[in-house]
């Protein structure tokens, strides 16, 4: 940025701005622009090629080449130097272009007299939409600064090209034969639900027009103002309703910490002292950080980079127009926001009343934006590959969070199907809400305890809305995963107390930390394992790191002081593991008592049954526990030796097989004989047909995700338990891989709503 180049760039950019804002057609403006660039960069030629349908680069304007070549000279992507720049999306600067092996001579242009060439891709939304070239007669050695200048100019030109006046919008859509055709993209569900609306492209990256500052003190002042502004905006978000607690608050606390990071702030201040504008300084420090982070493979750190992207973009926005979110005014009434990645604050820029869904190219279930989106109840699909390259602003979009898919420009049929499904969904939701206070009891009077699974404070309101009988599984690891550091005893106590408070006396089963496998703690030193599901996870970790478990148990005891506490240990494979975990609990209780702290009114201890080996130790196990809960997700994968996360085998075996059901029947009978309550808390319990099968086995407590409470209760209230029990008894020795069809027919014949 030293020397005279930035001032050239500044002068040029100011003139370009005038041309772009001036009158005339787009073609006339483009003609003027090439003239300006050539003059300013002291080049005899400046040409602009625009990408057309079929991956062809067409000469759209030139200063210096023969005008008759305009709209006649065309190069395929990959053809010639211009085609090479487009194919690799990278600049080229050659003192002797004609001797380059890729040089493709086009006689109609008269370019044979020009020896040197510098070209840059014109990029928009991560896609090459054209190429900008300058040429000189002499063998000129273009400098890095000149390349940068041309790149900056190309950013400005991109806006002109996508305006839709030079080439039709249909040609600007990527050319894979699908231009403007409906598209379906596979992704990963980050939040369930269906959203229908018009695409709003989240492209917060700003073009920095002024790089060099006259007055560093004034720039420092602007930076201070912008920082103060984002702090204010953050405070405003913190004071919104529903922001007083929860994981979404935690992620914003982390975000606030980043904005207050002194190292980061002083690096920007240094860059300003070095002569950059506040914008350029923010961008430079951010680019440096990005470059350093590009080699980092740790997914947690990569996620945090999105927070910094968000902060940098926000600062640039404040600096550019002195107002937060100035560009968000034209949000359609039904908006689906599409972004490469997002930081947690970004989402708050959009009016929640108009936000119908979010589609991301990057982002994992633990990403901060996902947690915030869940709090706002917006369907989210991530890993939608290259969605930004395939969508145009205001394209109709359907986000199907339930199935992790996105429809771009869906046909009328698809739109009708989803609109109808959404209507049905609303009707069903209203029906389930009306059943909230009705008991989950079969037609022949068998009462079922219908509990809910939870894992975030955000889930708690569903407990009362759904009418569940309590929380049968509280996955304590989820809040651990949402934070940037291990929560200490005090923080955990606070969290568990809130859960108990919000449960208003309904029972809550706290499962101790079940991390490892696919549940990664960001701050945990992970080791690579060939088979993490069977590796160092869950109770194995917490028994090897007993202080972790003791802190958690201590927090649970304190949170439940004077109330009932239920603690459940996960992944127990061996009775001694349960005994050791229980010993730690006893030790903590004794210490609390010795310190004069109040204990819970009662403490119940249970275990998950998800490792088949435990089923063969029931004689030793049952007398030592107060309850047992079957984790059918893990149990099924271990029983069938089929990885639950591997799509090739995950659905190969049906939990409604005689094998799995016989296994469940055997442990249910044993637990009942020992007087130990048994429940099922895996996903299978939440599917009405499977829940019917479990009831047929004699299981009377089910713990299901919040959206499943209504459907399962509806099934229960339409079922007669005795006939299905009898029917099931005759099926368990059938040599069939699945009883699904038989059970379905039974349900249909007997009016069971599944
Ligand atoms: C299970 O394995 O069924 C279970 C409930 O635990 P998680 O899904 O949390 O592993
Ligand atoms: Mg499990």
XYZ file of C-alpha atoms and ligand atoms in Angstrom:
765
model
C 0.000 0.000 0.000
C 3.037 2.243 -0.041
C 4.094 4.619 -2.820
C 1.848 6.306 -5.304
C -0.374 3.360 -6.262
C -3.069 3.869 -3.626
C -3.569 7.471 -4.657
C -3.971 6.351 -8.287
C -6.528 3.898 -7.083
C -8.329 6.513 -5.040
C -8.576 8.947 -7.921
C -9.751 6.229 -10.269
C -12.327 4.942 -7.844
C -13.745 8.415 -7.328
C -14.168 8.808 -11.098
C -15.668 5.379 -11.477
C -18.171 6.214 -8.818
C -19.249 9.287 -10.779
C -19.661 7.277 -13.974
C -21.594 4.512 -12.272
C -23.940 7.007 -10.640
C -24.332 8.999 -13.855
C -26.834 8.572 -16.665
C -26.773 6.520 -19.858
C -27.234 2.848 -20.526
C -25.146 0.199 -18.817
C -23.284 -0.345 -22.068
C -22.448 3.352 -22.299
C -21.265 3.392 -18.725
C -19.148 0.315 -19.304
C -17.575 1.978 -22.352
C -16.724 5.038 -20.285
C -15.324 2.880 -17.496
C -12.859 1.070 -19.777
C -11.695 4.435 -21.079
C -11.164 5.736 -17.557
C -9.247 2.688 -16.438
C -6.974 2.742 -19.472
C -6.196 6.427 -18.948
C -5.653 6.144 -15.251
C -3.483 3.059 -15.408
C -1.513 4.381 -18.348
C -2.489 1.390 -20.462
C -3.206 1.497 -24.165
C -5.935 -1.102 -23.799
C -8.608 -1.838 -21.257
C -11.169 -4.521 -22.067
C -14.037 -5.976 -20.192
C -15.234 -9.498 -20.915
C -18.570 -10.668 -19.525
C -19.528 -14.276 -18.902
C -22.452 -15.417 -21.009
C -24.509 -18.580 -21.062
C -22.482 -21.639 -22.037
C -19.347 -20.461 -20.187
C -18.370 -18.058 -22.915
C -16.551 -14.803 -22.193
C -17.707 -12.099 -24.566
C -15.832 -8.877 -25.166
C -18.312 -6.269 -23.983
C -16.307 -3.089 -24.020
C -12.820 -2.032 -24.946
C -10.616 0.973 -25.071
C -7.764 0.361 -27.474
C -8.811 -2.842 -29.280
C -10.865 -2.636 -32.492
C -14.435 -1.612 -31.648
C -15.752 -4.061 -34.237
C -14.568 -6.888 -32.005
C -16.999 -5.840 -29.257
C -19.744 -8.482 -28.920
C -17.974 -10.530 -31.588
C -14.877 -11.806 -29.819
C -15.727 -14.723 -27.610
C -13.537 -17.060 -25.618
C -14.489 -20.185 -23.762
C -13.555 -20.453 -20.095
C -10.052 -21.934 -20.126
C -9.330 -20.633 -23.610
C -6.530 -18.110 -23.990
C -5.199 -15.925 -21.198
C -8.591 -14.355 -20.515
C -10.176 -17.790 -20.325
C -7.398 -18.941 -18.017
C -8.016 -16.040 -15.618
C -11.707 -16.965 -15.509
C -11.037 -20.682 -15.135
C -8.749 -20.222 -12.144
C -10.357 -17.075 -10.743
C -6.923 -15.546 -10.268
C -5.080 -12.571 -11.716
C -2.356 -12.793 -14.332
C 0.327 -10.187 -15.063
C 2.656 -10.885 -17.971
C 5.300 -8.599 -19.436
C 5.422 -10.784 -22.540
C 1.949 -12.150 -22.961
C 2.312 -13.319 -26.538
C 4.985 -15.832 -25.690
C 2.789 -17.397 -23.037
C 1.608 -20.876 -24.078
C -2.031 -19.974 -23.377
C -2.036 -16.861 -25.552
C -4.850 -17.216 -28.090
C -4.499 -14.735 -30.930
C -7.710 -13.110 -32.109
C -7.005 -11.198 -35.355
C -10.303 -9.267 -35.225
C -9.131 -7.419 -32.114
C -5.875 -6.091 -33.475
C -4.144 -7.000 -30.245
C -0.935 -8.282 -31.833
C 0.832 -4.998 -31.148
C 0.336 -5.204 -27.392
C 2.969 -7.179 -25.550
C 2.137 -6.980 -21.869
C -1.157 -7.965 -20.259
C -2.630 -7.785 -16.815
C -6.036 -9.294 -16.145
C -8.193 -9.991 -13.104
C -11.380 -11.989 -12.674
C -14.597 -10.094 -11.985
C -16.136 -12.005 -9.131
C -19.506 -11.803 -7.527
C -20.892 -14.137 -4.848
C -17.846 -16.389 -5.211
C -18.468 -16.798 -8.955
C -16.497 -15.451 -11.903
C -18.807 -13.287 -13.988
C -16.217 -11.635 -16.209
C -12.608 -10.655 -16.760
C -11.040 -7.203 -16.791
C -7.840 -6.749 -18.772
C -5.350 -3.989 -19.477
C -2.620 -4.224 -22.126
C 0.440 -2.214 -23.061
C 2.584 -2.074 -26.136
C 5.807 -2.214 -24.141
C 6.879 -5.171 -22.077
C 5.533 -3.597 -18.928
C 6.067 -5.221 -15.544
C 2.843 -4.612 -13.636
C 3.277 -4.223 -9.892
C 1.405 -5.920 -7.065
C -0.233 -2.592 -6.286
C -1.478 -2.290 -9.851
C -3.006 -5.749 -9.676
C -4.708 -4.754 -6.442
C -6.042 -1.603 -8.042
C -7.455 -3.538 -10.966
C -9.039 -6.039 -8.571
C -10.693 -3.241 -6.663
C -12.019 -1.792 -9.911
C -13.302 -5.247 -10.880
C -15.315 -5.366 -7.651
C -17.037 -2.144 -8.665
C -17.675 -3.445 -12.187
C -19.261 -6.593 -10.792
C -22.141 -4.466 -9.564
C -22.711 -3.094 -13.057
C -22.703 -6.567 -14.580
C -25.158 -8.098 -12.141
C -27.530 -5.168 -12.502
C -29.163 -7.287 -15.190
C -28.970 -4.618 -17.880
C -25.891 -5.866 -19.717
C -26.945 -9.499 -19.903
C -30.199 -11.018 -18.750
C -30.411 -12.341 -15.219
C -30.944 -15.808 -16.603
C -27.447 -15.796 -18.033
C -25.885 -14.810 -14.756
C -26.943 -17.999 -13.086
C -24.180 -20.611 -13.131
C -23.918 -22.445 -16.324
C -24.361 -26.072 -15.489
C -27.328 -26.558 -17.751
C -29.612 -25.595 -14.919
C -29.877 -21.883 -15.464
C -32.944 -20.723 -13.620
C -34.368 -24.206 -13.492
C -35.717 -25.446 -10.206
C -32.965 -26.955 -8.095
C -32.949 -29.164 -5.058
C -29.892 -29.030 -2.822
C -29.030 -31.499 -0.112
C -27.772 -30.106 3.150
C -27.683 -30.802 6.840
C -30.476 -29.888 9.200
C -29.488 -27.388 11.852
C -33.013 -26.579 12.892
C -36.236 -28.327 11.955
C -39.275 -26.766 10.335
C -40.218 -25.550 6.890
C -39.741 -21.998 5.638
C -41.068 -20.615 2.363
C -40.008 -17.226 1.069
C -37.845 -15.185 -1.266
C -34.059 -15.358 -1.265
C -32.154 -12.585 0.435
C -28.445 -12.920 -0.135
C -26.439 -12.132 2.925
C -23.373 -10.545 1.422
C -22.073 -8.227 4.002
C -18.619 -7.918 2.499
C -17.997 -4.303 1.618
C -15.961 -2.840 -1.173
C -13.447 -0.535 0.406
C -13.130 2.486 -1.793
C -10.650 4.503 0.170
C -7.546 2.806 1.415
C -5.212 5.592 2.428
C -6.084 8.221 5.003
C -5.018 11.820 5.200
C -5.572 12.149 8.921
C -4.838 9.102 11.126
C -6.321 10.770 14.196
C -9.637 11.255 12.401
C -9.555 7.604 11.314
C -8.870 6.456 14.878
C -11.861 8.498 15.942
C -14.057 6.894 13.266
C -12.941 3.466 14.443
C -13.795 4.329 18.046
C -17.237 5.515 16.961
C -17.849 2.362 14.960
C -16.759 0.146 17.849
C -19.024 2.070 20.181
C -21.847 1.600 17.722
C -21.519 -2.158 17.543
C -21.267 -2.307 21.325
C -24.515 -0.351 21.529
C -26.174 -2.652 19.000
C -25.036 -5.655 21.053
C -26.443 -4.147 24.218
C -29.739 -3.615 22.422
C -29.831 -7.294 21.481
C -28.985 -8.311 25.048
C -31.940 -6.363 26.321
C -34.418 -8.008 23.954
C -37.100 -10.212 25.459
C -35.921 -13.796 25.903
C -32.262 -12.811 26.014
C -31.836 -12.922 29.779
C -30.587 -16.498 29.793
C -29.840 -19.413 27.556
C -27.171 -20.641 25.240
C -27.894 -17.927 22.685
C -26.915 -15.440 25.374
C -23.720 -17.393 26.023
C -22.702 -17.252 22.390
C -23.278 -13.517 22.286
C -21.202 -13.111 25.449
C -18.363 -14.858 23.642
C -18.943 -12.572 20.693
C -18.815 -9.516 22.936
C -15.553 -10.817 24.370
C -14.116 -10.912 20.854
C -15.162 -7.327 20.137
C -13.379 -6.268 23.306
C -10.200 -8.183 22.478
C -7.377 -5.724 23.086
C -4.850 -7.467 20.821
C -7.239 -7.243 17.906
C -8.109 -3.631 18.616
C -4.490 -2.569 18.930
C -3.540 -4.265 15.651
C -6.202 -2.202 13.898
C -5.004 0.946 15.662
C -1.436 0.212 14.497
C -2.583 -0.193 10.912
C -4.332 3.185 11.108
C -1.166 4.787 12.439
C 0.561 3.269 9.406
C -1.620 5.426 7.129
C -4.653 3.271 6.321
C -8.250 4.344 6.560
C -10.232 2.759 9.380
C -11.959 0.472 6.833
C -8.725 -0.633 5.242
C -7.184 -1.237 8.671
C -10.095 -3.427 9.772
C -9.942 -5.328 6.505
C -6.186 -5.743 6.647
C -6.150 -7.089 10.205
C -9.028 -9.351 9.310
C -7.364 -10.619 6.139
C -4.167 -11.297 8.094
C -6.130 -13.230 10.669
C -7.985 -15.174 7.975
C -4.729 -16.054 6.273
C -3.271 -17.297 9.555
C -6.423 -19.284 10.286
C -6.665 -20.824 6.838
C -4.325 -23.610 7.815
C -6.194 -24.368 11.030
C -8.272 -27.509 10.745
C -9.893 -27.332 14.159
C -13.630 -26.974 13.487
C -14.201 -24.968 16.663
C -11.630 -22.361 15.760
C -12.984 -22.234 12.239
C -16.463 -21.579 13.618
C -15.077 -18.753 15.731
C -13.634 -17.230 12.575
C -17.226 -16.670 11.480
C -17.705 -14.563 14.599
C -14.753 -12.429 13.573
C -16.061 -12.201 9.988
C -19.293 -10.942 11.453
C -17.542 -8.352 13.628
C -15.336 -7.131 10.793
C -18.286 -6.841 8.414
C -20.308 -5.022 11.006
C -17.491 -2.573 11.628
C -17.132 -2.010 7.891
C -20.863 -1.388 7.635
C -20.754 1.164 10.437
C -17.748 2.842 8.863
C -19.297 2.857 5.402
C -22.593 4.464 6.152
C -22.500 5.239 9.816
C -25.576 3.127 10.331
C -26.094 -0.447 11.305
C -27.786 -2.682 8.798
C -28.564 0.073 6.325
C -28.931 -2.432 3.505
C -31.585 -4.527 5.172
C -34.548 -2.256 4.615
C -36.018 -3.990 1.612
C -36.502 -7.301 3.310
C -39.444 -9.082 1.684
C -42.365 -10.013 3.901
C -41.254 -13.658 3.672
C -37.472 -13.768 3.568
C -35.133 -16.730 3.386
C -31.620 -15.555 4.129
C -28.833 -17.287 2.257
C -25.246 -16.962 3.411
C -21.886 -18.611 3.117
C -21.523 -18.482 6.865
C -22.817 -16.251 9.575
C -21.876 -14.966 12.949
C -24.434 -14.952 15.720
C -25.160 -11.227 15.532
C -25.855 -11.256 11.801
C -29.218 -12.874 12.262
C -30.432 -10.095 14.516
C -30.106 -7.674 11.610
C -33.140 -9.221 9.982
C -36.639 -8.502 11.164
C -37.646 -11.780 12.869
C -41.264 -11.234 11.816
C -40.186 -11.550 8.170
C -37.532 -14.218 8.522
C -38.780 -17.608 7.316
C -35.570 -19.587 7.024
C -31.824 -19.646 6.775
C -29.579 -21.506 4.342
C -25.837 -21.682 4.899
C -22.936 -23.070 2.942
C -20.963 -23.610 6.134
C -22.020 -24.229 9.697
C -22.327 -27.135 12.090
C -25.041 -27.879 14.647
C -22.912 -26.295 17.355
C -22.199 -23.147 15.354
C -23.284 -20.030 17.146
C -25.681 -18.954 14.465
C -27.464 -22.319 14.712
C -28.010 -21.855 18.414
C -29.385 -18.357 17.882
C -31.597 -19.585 15.033
C -33.038 -22.276 17.271
C -33.840 -19.607 19.848
C -35.647 -17.654 17.117
C -37.325 -20.840 15.864
C -36.160 -20.459 12.275
C -35.626 -23.523 10.069
C -31.961 -23.804 9.103
C -30.181 -25.983 6.557
C -26.412 -25.831 6.288
C -23.757 -27.315 4.008
C -25.942 -26.440 1.034
C -23.101 -26.725 -1.426
C -22.479 -23.598 -3.512
C -25.981 -22.289 -2.846
C -24.798 -18.705 -3.241
C -23.584 -19.517 -6.715
C -26.917 -21.018 -7.654
C -29.429 -18.574 -6.279
C -30.340 -15.072 -7.344
C -31.841 -12.407 -5.093
C -35.594 -12.789 -4.667
C -35.693 -16.287 -6.124
C -38.433 -18.320 -4.440
C -36.893 -20.714 -1.896
C -38.178 -23.495 0.330
C -36.054 -24.442 3.333
C -37.016 -27.908 4.463
C -35.219 -28.089 7.793
C -36.915 -31.366 8.659
C -35.241 -33.191 5.801
C -32.128 -31.061 5.372
C -32.971 -29.905 1.868
C -33.440 -26.650 0.022
C -35.506 -25.990 -3.095
C -34.499 -23.070 -5.286
C -37.125 -21.714 -7.663
C -39.382 -24.686 -6.920
C -42.034 -25.594 -9.437
C -45.623 -24.773 -8.649
C -46.270 -28.409 -7.757
C -43.529 -28.445 -5.144
C -44.665 -25.094 -3.795
C -48.218 -26.371 -3.492
C -47.068 -29.510 -1.724
C -45.070 -27.552 0.838
C -47.748 -24.910 1.281
C -50.245 -27.683 1.962
C -47.820 -29.473 4.274
C -47.289 -26.224 6.179
C -51.037 -25.754 6.480
C -51.464 -29.309 7.723
C -48.637 -28.783 10.145
C -50.351 -25.740 11.608
C -53.601 -27.656 11.919
C -51.827 -30.547 13.624
C -49.991 -28.171 15.945
C -53.339 -26.637 16.907
C -54.749 -30.125 17.470
C -51.788 -31.167 19.645
C -52.033 -27.930 21.596
C -55.686 -28.697 22.280
C -54.639 -32.100 23.682
C -52.059 -30.591 25.969
C -53.967 -31.248 29.161
C -55.432 -34.614 28.195
C -53.744 -37.639 29.784
C -51.617 -40.037 27.724
C -53.782 -43.032 28.398
C -54.828 -45.856 26.087
C -58.454 -46.567 25.305
C -58.333 -49.523 27.675
C -56.924 -47.431 30.496
C -53.153 -48.038 30.417
C -51.504 -44.819 31.555
C -48.272 -43.914 29.809
C -45.793 -41.447 31.269
C -44.968 -39.311 28.311
C -41.810 -37.362 29.025
C -39.746 -34.997 26.918
C -36.081 -34.983 25.924
C -34.271 -31.686 26.343
C -30.763 -30.352 26.247
C -30.926 -26.594 26.077
C -32.696 -24.009 28.156
C -34.464 -23.104 24.954
C -36.227 -26.455 25.079
C -37.810 -25.762 28.449
C -40.825 -23.732 27.278
C -41.846 -26.775 25.185
C -42.233 -28.786 28.364
C -45.298 -26.812 29.351
C -46.540 -26.154 25.829
C -46.508 -29.841 24.944
C -48.039 -31.068 28.182
C -45.245 -33.633 28.732
C -45.077 -35.239 32.168
C -41.509 -34.122 32.781
C -38.064 -34.338 31.254
C -37.058 -37.961 30.876
C -33.651 -37.129 29.456
C -31.812 -33.866 29.936
C -28.645 -34.085 27.840
C -26.281 -31.955 29.938
C -23.531 -32.022 27.319
C -25.341 -29.644 24.969
C -24.758 -26.495 27.040
C -21.134 -27.600 27.443
C -20.857 -27.769 23.666
C -22.310 -24.298 23.164
C -19.760 -22.568 25.344
C -16.236 -21.491 24.661
C -14.890 -22.788 27.980
C -15.742 -25.505 30.462
C -18.438 -24.131 32.772
C -17.366 -24.171 36.428
C -19.427 -25.474 39.334
C -21.098 -22.111 39.934
C -22.098 -21.712 36.279
C -23.411 -25.255 36.133
C -25.330 -24.833 39.377
C -26.998 -21.748 37.971
C -27.944 -23.539 34.778
C -29.335 -26.666 36.488
C -31.239 -24.521 38.959
C -32.853 -22.649 36.088
C -33.880 -25.925 34.500
C -35.469 -27.114 37.725
C -37.140 -23.741 38.278
C -38.550 -23.688 34.789
C -39.778 -27.263 35.108
C -42.032 -26.066 37.924
C -41.959 -29.253 39.918
C -42.207 -31.694 37.009
C -39.512 -34.367 37.253
C -36.225 -33.883 35.379
C -33.718 -36.667 34.737
C -30.259 -35.152 34.374
C -27.926 -37.317 32.394
C -24.279 -36.664 33.212
C -21.879 -35.571 30.505
C -22.089 -37.764 27.429
C -19.325 -36.267 25.315
C -16.954 -37.908 22.880
C -18.067 -39.802 19.805
C -19.863 -37.242 17.671
C -20.329 -34.821 20.570
C -17.281 -32.659 20.583
C -16.404 -30.140 23.249
C -14.730 -27.166 21.625
C -12.140 -26.701 24.339
C -11.422 -30.383 24.851
C -8.162 -31.794 23.666
C -9.462 -34.413 21.300
C -7.613 -37.395 20.049
C -8.241 -39.070 16.759
C -9.971 -42.398 17.126
C -10.726 -44.943 14.439
C -14.076 -45.718 15.932
C -15.166 -42.885 18.191
C -18.677 -44.248 18.885
C -17.006 -47.174 20.601
C -14.136 -45.109 21.834
C -13.241 -42.888 24.729
C -16.565 -41.261 25.321
C -19.252 -40.607 27.866
C -18.864 -42.275 31.277
C -15.448 -43.576 30.200
C -14.168 -40.014 29.971
C -15.806 -38.821 33.150
C -14.553 -41.792 35.156
C -11.050 -41.200 33.801
C -11.390 -37.496 34.647
C -13.345 -37.809 37.879
C -13.073 -34.141 38.777
C -15.205 -33.339 35.730
C -17.927 -35.674 36.958
C -17.572 -34.569 40.570
C -17.986 -30.922 39.614
C -21.075 -31.751 37.656
C -22.564 -33.849 40.443
C -21.772 -31.113 42.965
C -23.542 -28.564 40.800
C -26.555 -30.864 40.428
C -26.750 -31.420 44.188
C -26.583 -27.686 44.873
C -29.100 -26.821 42.183
C -31.575 -29.367 43.542
C -31.159 -28.419 47.221
C -34.484 -29.102 48.931
C -35.967 -30.606 45.735
C -35.958 -34.020 44.068
C -32.924 -34.914 41.996
C -32.645 -37.677 39.394
C -29.189 -38.416 37.990
C -28.559 -40.821 35.149
C -25.205 -42.157 33.955
C -24.736 -42.778 30.218
C -22.987 -45.578 28.290
C -22.636 -47.869 31.278
C -21.229 -51.144 29.939
C -20.287 -52.692 33.211
C -21.846 -52.601 36.672
C -18.591 -51.465 38.249
C -18.757 -48.291 36.191
C -22.118 -47.530 37.746
C -20.727 -48.351 41.193
C -17.771 -46.015 40.723
C -19.964 -43.197 39.421
C -22.357 -43.681 42.321
C -19.451 -43.608 44.764
C -18.463 -40.197 43.414
C -22.019 -39.002 43.949
C -22.023 -40.337 47.511
C -18.704 -38.648 48.147
C -20.024 -35.318 46.898
C -23.157 -35.669 49.003
C -21.095 -36.380 52.084
C -18.942 -33.321 51.422
C -21.908 -31.063 50.878
C -23.439 -32.310 54.076
C -20.190 -31.857 56.017
C -20.012 -28.279 54.714
C -23.510 -27.702 56.053
C -25.049 -27.251 52.617
C -28.633 -28.335 52.087
C -29.062 -31.551 50.116
C -31.830 -32.450 47.682
C -35.025 -33.766 49.244
C -34.408 -37.052 47.413
C -31.736 -38.382 45.096
C -32.560 -41.063 42.549
C -29.819 -42.750 40.538
C -30.378 -44.417 37.211
C -28.477 -45.692 34.247
C -28.860 -45.620 30.527
C -28.975 -49.011 28.902
C -27.332 -48.538 25.537
C -24.539 -51.105 25.634
C -25.894 -54.647 25.161
C -23.438 -56.133 27.685
C -25.289 -54.391 30.500
C -28.395 -56.450 29.742
C -26.494 -59.516 30.883
C -25.652 -57.994 34.266
C -29.160 -57.133 35.372
C -28.931 -59.264 38.519
C -26.083 -57.129 39.774
C -27.388 -53.898 38.284
C -31.086 -53.706 39.159
C -30.685 -53.714 42.956
C -28.268 -50.790 42.661
C -30.414 -48.388 40.663
C -33.693 -46.531 41.004
C -34.544 -46.462 37.294
C -33.264 -47.454 33.911
C -33.631 -45.749 30.560
C -32.995 -47.427 27.259
C -31.024 -45.324 24.792
C -32.288 -47.012 21.678
C -30.102 -44.905 19.352
C -26.852 -46.266 20.697
C -28.339 -49.606 21.648
C -29.448 -50.300 18.069
C -26.069 -49.417 16.631
C -24.291 -51.717 19.056
C -26.841 -54.498 18.804
C -26.636 -54.605 15.019
C -23.008 -53.449 14.794
C -24.176 -50.667 12.462
C -22.879 -47.117 12.848
C -25.826 -44.789 13.449
C -24.059 -41.974 11.639
C -23.121 -43.933 8.522
C -25.843 -43.609 5.870
C -24.700 -46.837 4.215
C -25.707 -48.918 7.204
C -27.700 -46.666 9.540
C -31.025 -47.748 8.031
C -30.044 -51.263 7.182
C -31.500 -52.730 10.352
C -34.900 -51.848 11.644
C -35.427 -51.304 15.378
C -38.809 -52.919 14.727
C -37.065 -56.232 14.084
C -37.847 -59.328 16.151
C -34.235 -59.222 17.433
C -34.326 -55.701 18.833
C -37.886 -56.053 20.149
C -37.081 -59.371 21.855
C -34.092 -57.774 23.514
C -36.265 -54.915 24.772
C -38.937 -57.337 25.922
C -36.420 -59.342 27.958
C -35.057 -56.338 29.842
C -38.522 -54.843 30.338
C -39.729 -58.064 31.949
C -36.677 -58.283 34.213
C -36.881 -54.635 35.285
C -40.606 -54.968 36.028
C -39.981 -58.079 38.126
C -37.355 -56.170 40.115
C -39.674 -53.189 40.513
C -37.275 -50.867 38.689
C -39.048 -48.378 36.395
C -37.863 -48.616 32.817
C -38.264 -46.068 30.050
C -37.105 -45.650 26.476
C -35.561 -42.295 25.570
C -34.029 -42.875 22.121
C -35.538 -41.514 18.923
C -37.606 -44.648 18.385
C -39.859 -43.735 21.316
C -40.873 -40.557 19.504
C -42.233 -42.280 16.401
C -45.883 -43.280 16.849
C -45.579 -46.737 15.233
C -42.456 -47.597 17.224
C -44.028 -46.185 20.384
C -46.989 -48.500 19.811
C -44.579 -51.446 19.599
C -42.858 -50.392 22.821
C -46.188 -50.195 24.625
C -46.954 -53.662 23.250
C -43.799 -54.872 25.011
C -45.085 -53.522 28.323
C -43.070 -50.294 28.389
C -45.050 -47.513 30.046
C -42.614 -44.588 30.130
C -41.447 -42.921 26.936
C -39.248 -39.856 26.610
C -39.465 -38.158 23.253
C -38.405 -34.924 21.571
C -40.818 -32.012 22.071
C -42.384 -32.143 18.585
C -43.153 -35.845 19.095
C -45.194 -35.429 22.273
C -48.395 -34.547 20.375
C -48.185 -37.291 17.731
C -47.284 -39.976 20.292
C -50.040 -38.870 22.653
C -52.533 -38.981 19.764
C -51.428 -42.535 18.987
C -51.701 -43.598 22.645
C -55.192 -42.188 23.008
C -56.342 -44.116 19.926
C -54.775 -47.430 20.999
C -56.053 -50.408 22.904
C -53.061 -51.892 24.698
C -54.317 -55.448 25.285
C -54.849 -56.518 21.630
C -51.501 -55.163 20.436
C -49.743 -56.856 23.366
C -51.267 -60.191 22.363
C -50.501 -59.631 18.713
C -46.885 -58.722 19.429
C -46.362 -61.809 21.592
C -46.950 -63.970 18.527
C -44.561 -62.029 16.321
C -41.292 -62.008 18.213
C -40.043 -65.359 16.920
C -40.766 -64.600 13.249
C -37.772 -64.985 10.945
C -38.244 -61.561 9.396
C -35.942 -58.552 9.297
C -38.739 -56.187 10.260
C -42.225 -56.275 11.730
C -42.929 -52.778 10.473
C -45.468 -53.718 7.806
C -47.356 -56.034 10.117
C -47.512 -53.423 12.851
C -48.628 -50.798 10.367
C -51.445 -53.038 9.136
C -52.471 -53.686 12.709
C -52.615 -49.965 13.382
C -54.693 -49.323 10.259
C -57.081 -52.170 11.024
C -57.556 -51.028 14.606
C -57.880 -47.297 14.039
C -54.585 -46.465 15.712
C -53.386 -43.030 14.599
C -49.753 -43.424 13.616
C -29.484 -42.934 22.829
O -28.358 -43.365 22.577
O -30.536 -43.477 22.460
C -29.635 -41.696 23.595
C -30.804 -41.284 24.025
O -28.517 -40.976 23.804
P -27.854 -40.007 22.718
O -28.767 -39.993 21.526
O -27.730 -38.693 23.393
O -26.558 -40.688 22.470
Mg -26.655 -42.570 23.621
